[in-house]
Amino acid sequence: MSFPPTRLTLIQRLASTGTAEDWRVFVRDYWGPVCRFVLRCGCLSLANAEEVAAETFSALWQGRLLVRWVEQRVSRLRTLICSVVWRILANRKRNDDHRHQLLGELAQNACPGQYEQDDVFYAAWVDDLLQRAIERLAAEYYEADQGDYVRVLYSRVCEGLSVAQTAAALDIMESDVTNYYRHARERLTEKLRCVLRNQIWRYCTPEEVEEEFAREWKRLGSHLATYGGIENAIREAYNLLNPVFMSRHPQEFLGGHYTDDELKTLSIWKECH
C-alpha cells in the first residue's frame, strides 16, 4: 500500500516547479495587499501602486527570493513581501527628478522601522481580506435574489446612514433594515473566517493549518478591535479604494487580476451607490 504524496504548500511549489496557475493564485492573494500598502505609505496613485506591485512580483521571481525564503524561513512571508515593496519605493524616491527635495523630506520624516512597515502591510492585507469576504458574501446574496441585504450593509457601513435613513432610501421597513444588517454582519464574519482559512491552507502544511489559523484569527480580531470593529475596518478599506469607482473601471481594479465572475461582484457597490 502506497502512502499519499505530501501536499506541497503554494510557496514550496513556486520555489520548485511552480505552474502558471500557482503564480496566478499567488498574485491574486497578494496583489491587492501590495497595492494597498503602497497607497497607504507611498503617497502614489493607483496606477503607480500597480507599477510597484508588478516590480515586486518581478523581483520575487527574478531574485529567486521565494526559493531562498523556503530554504531559510527567518521571517513571515508578509514580511518578505513588505521588505521588497519598501526597497522598490525607496529606489523610486532616490531616482525621482526631485530627489534632493525628497531626500530632505525623508530626513524630516524618518522611514518607518521594520515593525511599523509590517504593521502597515498587515493592515493592507486585512483590507484585501475583507474585500474578498464582502465580494463572496455579495455574490451569494445576489444569487439568492437578496440584494437588499448588500444594500443595507453598504448604506449602514460605508455611507454611515441610520436605520431610518436606510429604510427610507431602500423603501423597506426599519425592522427589515435591522434584520438584514444583523444577518449580513453575521454572514460576513463567517465569510471572513472562510477566506482566511483558505489562504492559510494554501501557504501551510496540513499539520500547521489549525495552529496558524488560530494565531491569525486571534491577531485579526485584535487588529479589528483597534479600528473599533469590523464595520470601521471596512469603512477604512472603502475610503482607501472607493469600490464604486473601481466597479466603473473593473479592468483597472488592482491590475484587473480578477476572474470574470469576481469582476461581476464588483458592480454591487455601484448598484448600491
GROMACS .gro file of C-alpha atoms in nm, residues 21-257:
model
  237
   21GLU     CA    1  -0.178   2.866  -1.218
   22ASP     CA    2   0.030   2.866  -0.899
   23TRP     CA    3   0.167   3.210  -0.985
   24ARG     CA    4  -0.181   3.335  -1.074
   25VAL     CA    5  -0.309   3.231  -0.730
   26PHE     CA    6  -0.009   3.386  -0.554
   27VAL     CA    7  -0.051   3.716  -0.740
   28ARG     CA    8  -0.425   3.712  -0.670
   29ASP     CA    9  -0.358   3.668  -0.298
   30TYR     CA   10  -0.101   3.946  -0.266
   31TRP     CA   11  -0.153   4.196  -0.549
   32GLY     CA   12  -0.427   4.374  -0.356
   33PRO     CA   13  -0.234   4.396  -0.028
   34VAL     CA   14   0.076   4.527  -0.208
   35CYS     CA   15  -0.123   4.798  -0.387
   36ARG     CA   16  -0.299   4.899  -0.068
   37PHE     CA   17   0.032   4.907   0.120
   38VAL     CA   18   0.181   5.140  -0.142
   39LEU     CA   19  -0.125   5.365  -0.128
   40ARG     CA   20  -0.105   5.378   0.250
   41CYS     CA   21   0.262   5.472   0.278
   42GLY     CA   22   0.388   5.566  -0.067
   43CYS     CA   23   0.165   5.864  -0.146
   44LEU     CA   24   0.127   5.735  -0.503
   45SER     CA   25  -0.164   5.697  -0.742
   46LEU     CA   26  -0.331   5.362  -0.805
   47ALA     CA   27  -0.152   5.337  -1.141
   48ASN     CA   28   0.183   5.392  -0.967
   49ALA     CA   29   0.088   5.141  -0.698
   50GLU     CA   30   0.020   4.881  -0.966
   51GLU     CA   31   0.361   4.950  -1.121
   52VAL     CA   32   0.523   4.891  -0.783
   53ALA     CA   33   0.324   4.569  -0.743
   54ALA     CA   34   0.443   4.447  -1.083
   55GLU     CA   35   0.803   4.530  -0.989
   56THR     CA   36   0.756   4.346  -0.659
   57PHE     CA   37   0.647   4.019  -0.816
   58SER     CA   38   0.917   4.053  -1.080
   59ALA     CA   39   1.179   4.093  -0.806
   60LEU     CA   40   1.043   3.790  -0.620
   61TRP     CA   41   1.072   3.585  -0.939
   62GLN     CA   42   1.400   3.712  -1.083
   63GLY     CA   43   1.578   3.720  -0.748
   64ARG     CA   44   1.452   3.372  -0.656
   65LEU     CA   45   1.354   3.524  -0.324
   66LEU     CA   46   1.082   3.266  -0.259
   67VAL     CA   47   1.337   2.988  -0.307
   68ARG     CA   48   1.567   3.149  -0.054
   69TRP     CA   49   1.274   3.211   0.183
   70VAL     CA   50   1.167   2.844   0.173
   71GLU     CA   51   1.524   2.731   0.238
   72GLN     CA   52   1.565   2.965   0.535
   73ARG     CA   53   1.242   3.094   0.685
   74VAL     CA   54   1.369   3.363   0.919
   75SER     CA   55   1.055   3.579   0.885
   76ARG     CA   56   0.694   3.560   0.778
   77LEU     CA   57   0.604   3.569   0.409
   78ARG     CA   58   0.426   3.903   0.458
   79THR     CA   59   0.747   4.048   0.599
   80LEU     CA   60   0.945   3.933   0.294
   81ILE     CA   61   0.695   4.089   0.052
   82CYS     CA   62   0.677   4.407   0.259
   83SER     CA   63   1.055   4.447   0.257
   84VAL     CA   64   1.070   4.404  -0.121
   85VAL     CA   65   0.799   4.668  -0.172
   86TRP     CA   66   0.971   4.911   0.062
   87ARG     CA   67   1.304   4.874  -0.122
   88ILE     CA   68   1.128   4.947  -0.451
   89LEU     CA   69   0.962   5.255  -0.302
   90ALA     CA   70   1.296   5.374  -0.163
   91ASN     CA   71   1.463   5.330  -0.502
   92ARG     CA   72   1.183   5.523  -0.671
   93LYS     CA   73   1.232   5.811  -0.431
   94ARG     CA   74   1.606   5.817  -0.495
   95ASN     CA   75   1.558   5.812  -0.872
   96ASP     CA   76   1.295   6.082  -0.879
   97ASP     CA   77   1.379   6.401  -1.067
   98HIS     CA   78   1.323   6.590  -0.743
   99ARG     CA   79   1.544   6.357  -0.541
  100HIS     CA   80   1.706   6.634  -0.341
  101GLN     CA   81   1.371   6.761  -0.221
  102LEU     CA   82   1.252   6.410  -0.149
  103LEU     CA   83   1.565   6.322   0.043
  104GLY     CA   84   1.510   6.634   0.250
  105GLU     CA   85   1.155   6.525   0.325
  106LEU     CA   86   1.275   6.177   0.418
  107ALA     CA   87   1.527   6.328   0.656
  108GLN     CA   88   1.249   6.518   0.831
  109ASN     CA   89   1.016   6.217   0.831
  110ALA     CA   90   1.229   5.913   0.903
  111CYS     CA   91   1.132   5.595   0.718
  112PRO     CA   92   0.931   5.361   0.937
  113GLY     CA   93   1.116   5.077   1.101
  114GLN     CA   94   1.058   4.717   1.000
  115TYR     CA   95   0.797   4.658   1.270
  116GLU     CA   96   0.596   4.961   1.162
  117GLN     CA   97   0.624   4.858   0.797
  118ASP     CA   98   0.497   4.512   0.888
  119ASP     CA   99   0.202   4.666   1.071
  120VAL     CA  100   0.110   4.882   0.771
  121PHE     CA  101   0.141   4.588   0.533
  122TYR     CA  102  -0.068   4.374   0.767
  123ALA     CA  103  -0.340   4.640   0.767
  124ALA     CA  104  -0.334   4.641   0.386
  125TRP     CA  105  -0.353   4.261   0.385
  126VAL     CA  106  -0.658   4.272   0.615
  127ASP     CA  107  -0.825   4.531   0.390
  128ASP     CA  108  -0.787   4.296   0.096
  129LEU     CA  109  -0.912   4.002   0.304
  130LEU     CA  110  -1.223   4.200   0.400
  131GLN     CA  111  -1.283   4.298   0.040
  132ARG     CA  112  -1.272   3.938  -0.077
  133ALA     CA  113  -1.506   3.830   0.202
  134ILE     CA  114  -1.754   4.104   0.107
  135GLU     CA  115  -1.737   4.010  -0.261
  136ARG     CA  116  -1.816   3.647  -0.186
  137LEU     CA  117  -2.096   3.740   0.051
  138ALA     CA  118  -2.247   3.982  -0.201
  139ALA     CA  119  -2.231   3.726  -0.480
  140GLU     CA  120  -2.426   3.477  -0.266
  141TYR     CA  121  -2.689   3.733  -0.169
  142TYR     CA  122  -2.745   3.842  -0.529
  143GLU     CA  123  -2.761   3.482  -0.647
  144ALA     CA  124  -3.037   3.426  -0.389
  145ASP     CA  125  -3.214   3.746  -0.503
  146GLN     CA  126  -3.144   3.913  -0.168
  147GLY     CA  127  -2.971   4.225  -0.291
  148ASP     CA  128  -3.123   4.443  -0.018
  149TYR     CA  129  -2.900   4.267   0.236
  150VAL     CA  130  -2.597   4.402   0.049
  151ARG     CA  131  -2.753   4.746   0.005
  152VAL     CA  132  -2.828   4.767   0.376
  153LEU     CA  133  -2.471   4.666   0.462
  154TYR     CA  134  -2.333   4.927   0.223
  155SER     CA  135  -2.566   5.202   0.346
  156ARG     CA  136  -2.505   5.140   0.714
  157VAL     CA  137  -2.128   5.080   0.698
  158CYS     CA  138  -1.988   5.276   0.402
  159GLU     CA  139  -2.235   5.564   0.389
  160GLY     CA  140  -2.296   5.577   0.763
  161LEU     CA  141  -2.672   5.606   0.725
  162SER     CA  142  -2.902   5.548   1.019
  163VAL     CA  143  -3.161   5.272   1.026
  164ALA     CA  144  -3.434   5.522   0.941
  165GLN     CA  145  -3.234   5.678   0.656
  166THR     CA  146  -3.152   5.337   0.512
  167ALA     CA  147  -3.513   5.226   0.529
  168ALA     CA  148  -3.626   5.541   0.350
  169ALA     CA  149  -3.358   5.511   0.082
  170LEU     CA  150  -3.441   5.147   0.007
  171ASP     CA  151  -3.816   5.180   0.066
  172ILE     CA  152  -3.826   4.899   0.322
  173MET     CA  153  -3.930   4.876   0.687
  174GLU     CA  154  -3.690   4.975   0.962
  175SER     CA  155  -3.729   4.631   1.116
  176ASP     CA  156  -3.611   4.484   0.785
  177VAL     CA  157  -3.303   4.706   0.792
  178THR     CA  158  -3.218   4.583   1.141
  179ASN     CA  159  -3.270   4.219   1.049
  180TYR     CA  160  -3.087   4.240   0.716
  181TYR     CA  161  -2.792   4.415   0.876
  182ARG     CA  162  -2.764   4.162   1.159
  183HIS     CA  163  -2.783   3.875   0.912
  184ALA     CA  164  -2.525   4.029   0.677
  185ARG     CA  165  -2.293   4.110   0.966
  186GLU     CA  166  -2.301   3.751   1.093
  187ARG     CA  167  -2.254   3.606   0.746
  188LEU     CA  168  -1.965   3.844   0.678
  189THR     CA  169  -1.781   3.711   0.983
  190GLU     CA  170  -1.834   3.358   0.854
  191LYS     CA  171  -1.703   3.455   0.510
  192LEU     CA  172  -1.402   3.626   0.664
  193ARG     CA  173  -1.317   3.307   0.855
  194CYS     CA  174  -1.354   3.108   0.534
  195VAL     CA  175  -1.135   3.340   0.325
  196LEU     CA  176  -0.867   3.347   0.595
  197ARG     CA  177  -0.868   2.968   0.637
  198ASN     CA  178  -0.848   2.911   0.261
  199GLN     CA  179  -0.547   3.140   0.230
  200ILE     CA  180  -0.372   2.979   0.525
  201TRP     CA  181  -0.437   2.635   0.373
  202ARG     CA  182  -0.252   2.738   0.057
  203TYR     CA  183   0.060   2.850   0.243
  204CYS     CA  184   0.084   2.597   0.527
  205THR     CA  185   0.132   2.224   0.556
  206PRO     CA  186  -0.171   2.027   0.680
  207GLU     CA  187  -0.005   1.992   1.021
  208GLU     CA  188   0.032   2.369   1.055
  209VAL     CA  189  -0.310   2.486   0.935
  210GLU     CA  190  -0.509   2.475   1.259
  211GLU     CA  191  -0.241   2.635   1.474
  212GLU     CA  192  -0.169   2.904   1.213
  213PHE     CA  193  -0.540   2.975   1.165
  214ALA     CA  194  -0.594   3.015   1.540
  215ARG     CA  195  -0.297   3.253   1.558
  216GLU     CA  196  -0.404   3.460   1.258
  217TRP     CA  197  -0.770   3.473   1.363
  218LYS     CA  198  -0.670   3.599   1.707
  219ARG     CA  199  -0.444   3.867   1.558
  220LEU     CA  200  -0.716   3.964   1.312
  221GLY     CA  201  -0.960   4.008   1.599
  222SER     CA  202  -0.714   4.230   1.784
  223HIS     CA  203  -0.648   4.434   1.470
  224LEU     CA  204  -1.019   4.489   1.403
  225ALA     CA  205  -1.070   4.587   1.765
  226THR     CA  206  -0.818   4.869   1.725
  227TYR     CA  207  -1.036   5.004   1.442
  228GLY     CA  208  -1.345   4.989   1.660
  229GLY     CA  209  -1.478   4.671   1.499
  230ILE     CA  210  -1.518   4.517   1.159
  231GLU     CA  211  -1.751   4.795   1.039
  232ASN     CA  212  -1.490   5.068   1.089
  233ALA     CA  213  -1.224   4.850   0.927
  234ILE     CA  214  -1.447   4.805   0.622
  235ARG     CA  215  -1.506   5.180   0.607
  236GLU     CA  216  -1.130   5.242   0.621
  237ALA     CA  217  -1.069   4.997   0.338
  238TYR     CA  218  -1.354   5.151   0.138
  239ASN     CA  219  -1.216   5.503   0.182
  240LEU     CA  220  -0.873   5.396   0.054
  241LEU     CA  221  -1.001   5.232  -0.265
  242ASN     CA  222  -1.351   5.351  -0.345
  243PRO     CA  223  -1.527   5.038  -0.478
  244VAL     CA  224  -1.785   5.249  -0.662
  245PHE     CA  225  -1.510   5.399  -0.876
  246MET     CA  226  -1.346   5.060  -0.919
  247SER     CA  227  -1.670   4.899  -1.032
  248ARG     CA  228  -1.699   5.159  -1.308
  249HIS     CA  229  -1.347   5.070  -1.422
  250PRO     CA  230  -1.325   4.697  -1.338
  251GLN     CA  231  -1.028   4.620  -1.561
  252GLU     CA  232  -0.830   4.892  -1.382
  253PHE     CA  233  -0.913   4.747  -1.042
  254LEU     CA  234  -0.584   4.636  -0.886
  255GLY     CA  235  -0.442   4.526  -1.215
  256GLY     CA  236  -0.755   4.352  -1.345
  257HIS     CA  237  -0.640   4.022  -1.194
   0.00000   0.00000   0.00000
